[in-house]
Short mmCIF file of C-alpha atoms in Angstrom, two decimals:
data_model
loop_
_atom_site.label_atom_id
_atom_site.label_comp_id
_atom_site.label_asym_id
_atom_site.label_seq_id
_atom_site.Cartn_x
_atom_site.Cartn_y
_atom_site.Cartn_z
CA ILE A 1 141.64 58.53 134.45
CA PRO A 2 144.04 59.86 131.76
CA LEU A 3 145.13 57.45 129.03
CA ILE A 4 148.74 57.13 130.25
CA TRP A 5 147.67 56.19 133.78
CA LYS A 6 145.09 53.76 132.42
CA THR A 7 147.77 52.03 130.38
CA ALA A 8 150.13 51.90 133.35
CA LEU A 9 147.38 50.58 135.64
CA ILE A 10 146.32 47.81 133.26
CA THR A 11 149.96 46.78 132.63
CA LEU A 12 150.76 46.68 136.35
CA SER A 13 147.58 44.70 137.08
CA VAL A 14 148.41 42.08 134.45
CA CYS A 15 152.00 41.81 135.73
CA ALA A 16 150.77 41.48 139.34
CA ILE A 17 148.34 38.70 138.41
CA GLU A 18 151.05 36.85 136.48
CA LEU A 19 153.47 37.25 139.39
CA ILE A 20 150.93 35.82 141.86
CA VAL A 21 150.21 32.88 139.60
CA CYS A 22 153.92 32.22 139.08
CA LEU A 23 154.57 32.35 142.86
CA LEU A 24 151.71 29.97 143.54
CA PHE A 25 152.89 27.68 140.80
CA TYR A 26 156.41 27.71 142.26
CA GLU A 27 155.16 27.25 145.85
CA TYR A 28 152.99 24.22 145.05
CA ARG A 29 155.05 22.79 142.19
CA ASN A 30 155.57 19.52 144.04
CA TYR A 31 151.83 19.05 144.67
CA LEU A 32 150.52 20.02 141.22
CA SER A 33 149.68 17.30 138.78
CA HIS A 34 150.81 17.38 135.14
CA THR A 35 147.25 18.13 133.99
CA LEU A 36 146.89 21.09 136.32
CA ALA A 37 150.24 22.47 135.17
CA LEU A 38 149.04 22.24 131.57
CA ARG A 39 145.88 24.11 132.54
CA PHE A 40 147.96 26.88 134.07
CA PHE A 41 150.04 27.08 130.92
CA LEU A 42 146.90 27.11 128.73
CA LEU A 43 145.45 29.90 130.85
CA TRP A 44 148.66 31.92 130.46
CA PHE A 45 148.60 31.33 126.69
CA LEU A 46 144.96 32.44 126.36
CA GLU A 47 145.70 35.56 128.38
CA LYS A 48 148.63 36.45 126.06
CA LEU A 49 146.49 35.74 123.02
CA PHE A 50 143.76 38.05 124.32
CA LEU A 51 146.27 40.84 125.03
CA SER A 52 147.81 40.38 121.58
CA VAL A 53 144.41 40.76 119.91
CA ILE A 54 143.66 43.90 121.94
CA LEU A 55 147.08 45.40 121.14
CA PHE A 56 146.75 44.56 117.44
CA TYR A 57 143.28 46.11 117.33
CA TRP A 58 144.60 49.21 119.12
CA MET A 59 147.52 49.52 116.70
CA GLN A 60 145.12 49.26 113.75
CA SER A 61 143.18 52.19 115.19
CA LEU A 62 146.39 54.19 115.62
CA CYS A 63 147.40 53.47 112.01
CA GLU A 64 144.00 54.71 110.81
CA LEU A 65 144.36 57.87 112.90
CA LYS A 66 147.88 58.39 111.54
CA ARG A 67 146.61 57.99 107.98
CA ALA A 68 143.82 60.48 108.66
CA GLY A 69 146.28 63.01 110.07
CA ARG A 70 148.49 62.64 106.98
CA GLU A 71 145.53 63.14 104.64
CA LEU A 72 144.46 66.28 106.51
CA ALA A 73 148.05 67.59 106.46
CA ASP A 74 148.11 67.06 102.68
CA GLY A 75 144.98 69.19 102.32
CA ASN A 76 142.43 66.40 101.78
CA SER A 77 139.65 67.88 103.89
CA ASN A 78 137.13 65.33 102.56
CA TYR A 79 138.85 62.39 104.26
CA LYS A 80 136.79 60.75 107.02
CA VAL A 81 138.00 58.43 109.76
CA ASP A 82 136.00 55.21 110.10
CA THR A 83 135.29 55.16 113.84
CA HIS A 84 132.67 52.38 113.86
CA LEU A 85 135.13 49.71 115.07
CA MET A 86 137.11 52.01 117.38
CA PHE A 87 136.58 52.41 121.10
CA GLY A 88 137.69 54.65 123.93
CA HIS A 89 140.17 57.42 123.28
CA ALA A 90 140.89 56.24 119.74
CA LYS A 91 137.25 56.71 118.74
CA GLU A 92 137.12 60.10 120.46
CA HIS A 93 140.28 61.22 118.64
CA GLY A 94 138.90 59.98 115.31
CA GLU A 95 135.71 61.97 115.81
CA HIS A 96 137.81 65.06 116.58
CA LEU A 97 139.75 64.58 113.32
CA ASN A 98 136.46 64.29 111.43
CA SER A 99 135.30 67.52 113.04
CA ILE A 100 138.54 69.21 111.95
CA SER A 101 138.07 68.05 108.35
CA GLU A 102 134.49 69.33 108.35
CA GLY A 103 135.62 72.67 109.80
CA VAL A 104 138.39 73.01 107.19
CA ALA A 105 136.01 72.17 104.35
CA LYS A 106 133.49 74.70 105.68
CA ALA A 107 136.20 77.39 105.98
CA VAL A 108 137.41 76.70 102.42
CA ASN A 109 133.87 76.92 101.07
CA GLU A 110 133.27 80.19 102.92
CA ARG A 111 136.55 81.59 101.57
CA MET A 112 135.68 80.58 98.01
CA LYS A 113 132.22 82.10 98.40
CA SER A 114 133.76 85.32 99.73
CA GLU A 115 136.26 85.45 96.84
CA HIS A 116 133.47 84.84 94.35
CA LEU A 117 131.35 87.64 95.84
CA LYS A 118 134.33 89.99 95.84
CA THR A 119 135.03 89.24 92.19
CA GLU A 120 131.39 89.77 91.28
CA LEU A 121 131.37 93.09 93.17
CA ILE A 122 134.51 94.32 91.40
CA THR A 123 133.17 93.21 88.01
CA ASN A 124 129.76 94.84 88.52
CA VAL A 125 131.18 98.10 89.87
CA SER A 126 133.75 98.23 87.08
CA HIS A 127 131.05 97.77 84.46
CA ASP A 128 128.94 100.49 86.08
CA ILE A 129 131.91 102.88 86.09
CA LYS A 130 132.98 102.10 82.53
CA THR A 131 129.65 103.21 81.05
CA PRO A 132 129.83 106.90 82.13
CA LEU A 133 133.60 106.86 81.73
CA THR A 134 133.26 105.94 78.06
CA SER A 135 130.99 108.94 77.57
CA ILE A 136 133.53 111.19 79.31
CA ILE A 137 136.29 109.91 77.03
CA ASN A 138 134.21 110.39 73.88
CA TYR A 139 133.02 113.90 74.78
CA SER A 140 136.48 115.03 75.88
CA ASP A 141 137.82 113.80 72.54
CA LEU A 142 135.10 115.74 70.72
CA ILE A 143 135.87 118.90 72.73
CA TYR A 144 139.57 118.54 71.92
CA LYS A 145 138.84 118.22 68.21
CA GLU A 146 136.33 121.08 68.27
CA GLU A 147 137.58 124.41 66.89
CA THR A 148 137.00 126.58 69.96
CA GLY A 149 139.68 129.15 69.30
CA SER A 150 140.92 128.74 72.86
CA GLU A 151 144.16 126.88 73.52
CA LYS A 152 143.31 126.54 77.21
CA ILE A 153 140.08 124.67 76.48
CA GLN A 154 141.89 122.31 74.12
CA GLU A 155 144.62 121.81 76.71
CA TYR A 156 142.04 121.02 79.39
CA ALA A 157 140.22 118.65 77.01
CA GLU A 158 143.49 116.88 76.22
CA VAL A 159 144.29 116.40 79.92
CA LEU A 160 140.73 115.21 80.57
CA TYR A 161 140.94 112.73 77.69
CA ARG A 162 144.36 111.44 78.78
CA GLN A 163 143.43 110.98 82.42
CA SER A 164 140.03 109.39 81.67
CA THR A 165 141.73 106.97 79.26
CA ARG A 166 144.24 106.11 81.98
CA LEU A 167 141.39 105.57 84.46
CA LYS A 168 139.70 103.23 81.99
CA LYS A 169 142.93 101.25 81.66
CA LEU A 170 143.21 100.99 85.45
CA ILE A 171 139.63 99.70 85.71
CA GLU A 172 140.35 97.07 83.05
CA ASP A 173 143.50 96.05 84.92
CA LEU A 174 141.48 95.77 88.15
CA MET A 175 138.94 93.50 86.45
CA GLU A 176 141.70 91.36 85.01
CA ALA A 177 143.48 91.16 88.37
CA SER A 178 140.28 89.96 90.05
CA LYS A 179 139.93 87.27 87.38
CA VAL A 180 143.54 86.18 87.89
CA SER A 181 143.14 85.94 91.69
CA THR A 182 140.15 83.60 91.31
CA GLY A 183 141.62 81.57 88.44
CA ASN A 184 138.95 82.69 85.95
CA ILE A 185 141.30 84.29 83.43
CA GLU A 186 141.37 82.73 79.97
CA VAL A 187 144.79 81.51 78.82
CA ASN A 188 145.11 80.81 75.10
CA LEU A 189 148.23 78.69 74.64
CA GLU A 190 150.02 78.92 71.31
CA LEU A 191 153.49 78.52 69.88
CA CYS A 192 155.36 81.82 70.03
CA ASP A 193 158.96 82.84 69.36
CA ILE A 194 160.33 84.00 72.70
CA GLY A 195 163.28 85.71 71.00
CA VAL A 196 160.99 87.92 68.91
CA LEU A 197 159.00 88.92 72.00
CA LEU A 198 162.17 89.87 73.88
CA THR A 199 163.44 91.88 70.90
CA GLN A 200 160.14 93.75 70.65
CA ILE A 201 159.91 94.51 74.36
CA THR A 202 163.52 95.71 74.63
CA GLY A 203 163.01 97.88 71.54
CA GLU A 204 159.92 99.44 73.04
CA PHE A 205 161.72 100.35 76.27
CA GLN A 206 165.03 101.30 74.70
CA GLN A 207 164.33 105.05 74.75
CA LYS A 208 163.23 104.97 78.40
CA MET A 209 166.36 103.04 79.32
CA LEU A 210 168.54 105.57 77.54
CA GLU A 211 166.88 108.32 79.55
CA GLN A 212 167.67 106.37 82.75
CA GLU A 213 171.24 105.71 81.51
CA LEU A 214 170.64 101.94 81.51
CA GLU A 215 172.56 99.67 79.15
CA ILE A 216 170.78 96.60 77.73
CA ILE A 217 172.89 93.45 77.40
CA ALA A 218 170.82 91.07 75.24
CA LYS A 219 171.75 87.43 74.68
CA GLN A 220 169.80 85.18 72.32
CA PRO A 221 170.64 82.01 70.40
CA GLU A 222 171.00 82.07 66.63
CA GLN A 223 168.19 79.54 66.17
CA PRO A 224 164.67 80.73 67.05
CA LEU A 225 163.19 79.21 70.20
CA GLN A 226 159.48 78.52 70.34
CA ILE A 227 157.54 78.08 73.57
CA LEU A 228 153.94 77.24 74.39
CA ALA A 229 152.40 80.29 76.05
CA ASP A 230 149.78 83.01 75.82
CA SER A 231 151.74 85.72 74.01
CA ARG A 232 149.40 88.48 75.24
CA LEU A 233 149.79 87.58 78.91
CA LEU A 234 153.51 86.86 78.50
CA TRP A 235 153.90 90.31 76.97
CA ARG A 236 152.21 91.78 80.06
CA VAL A 237 154.69 89.98 82.31
CA MET A 238 157.67 91.26 80.33
CA ASP A 239 156.16 94.74 80.14
CA ASN A 240 155.78 94.85 83.94
CA LEU A 241 159.36 93.67 84.44
CA MET A 242 160.82 96.21 82.02
CA SER A 243 158.68 98.97 83.54
CA ASN A 244 160.00 98.15 87.02
CA ILE A 245 163.55 98.08 85.65
CA CYS A 246 163.14 101.59 84.25
CA LYS A 247 161.58 102.86 87.50
CA TYR A 248 163.82 101.33 90.15
CA SER A 249 167.20 100.46 88.61
CA GLN A 250 170.20 102.55 89.54
CA LYS A 251 171.36 104.87 86.78
CA GLY A 252 174.47 103.88 84.86
CA THR A 253 173.93 100.12 85.38
CA ARG A 254 173.39 97.22 83.01
CA VAL A 255 170.21 95.30 82.26
CA TYR A 256 170.70 91.67 81.22
CA VAL A 257 168.03 90.16 78.97
CA SER A 258 168.80 86.62 77.88
CA VAL A 259 167.08 83.53 76.55
CA GLU A 260 168.76 80.15 76.23
CA GLU A 261 167.90 76.49 75.82
CA VAL A 262 169.04 74.12 78.56
CA SER A 263 168.40 70.37 78.26
CA GLY A 264 165.57 70.93 75.82
CA ASN A 265 163.92 73.60 77.99
#
C-alpha cells in the first residue's frame, strides 16, 4: 500500500477506535464506576503517548533525510544517512540517498581520472612534438643565415622559421591551458604596480590600435597602486584582452583603460 494510503488508513483506524470507545463510554456512563472511568482515561492517555513517540521518531527521521538532501545539494557527496534506527519508507529513502551520494562520488572520481589522463596525454604528445620541432626551428634558422645566394631559399627559410616558431608557441599555450583546466598551474603571487602594467600593455598595442583607428582613453590615479598577483599571468590576461580589442572593435571607436581604488580595493 502506498505511504499516503497507509497514513490515511492508520489515522482512520485510530479515530474509529476512539469513536467506538467514546460512544460506549457515553452509552454506559451511568453504569461505569469511577475506577473504570479512570482506566479508560489512562488507556486513552497511553495511546496518545504511544502515537506521540511514533510521530516524534518519524519526524526525527524526516529531519535526518532533509539534512542529507541539503548536504547532497551543497555538493557534499561523502555525507551518509544513518539508517540504523529508521524503518519503513524512511529507511528505504535514506538508503536511496546514500546510493546517490556514492554514485556522485564515483562520477566525480571518474571525471577527475579522465581529466588527469587527458592532461597527461596532452603533455606527453606536446613533449614528443616539441623535440623534432626544435630541430626544425634550429635548422631553418641556420638555412636562413646561410649564404646561399638565392633570395627564394632565404625567403622560404624565413617563412619556415616563423611558422615553426608560431607552432611551438601554440603547443606551449596548449600545455599551459591543460594545466589551467586541471588547476595544476603555478601561481607566484607578488606585489606589482598595476598602473605600470597597464601603461606597458597599452604602449605595446598602441601602434595596432592606431592602425585600427582606435583611441585609447587611459585613466590612472596619481599614486601608484600595488596589487598581489602573478605579473606574468596577469600580463597574459591583459594581452588577450587588448588583442581581442584590436581584432573585434569597430573602427573609429574609443577604448577605455582605467584603474582606480574603491574602498581600499
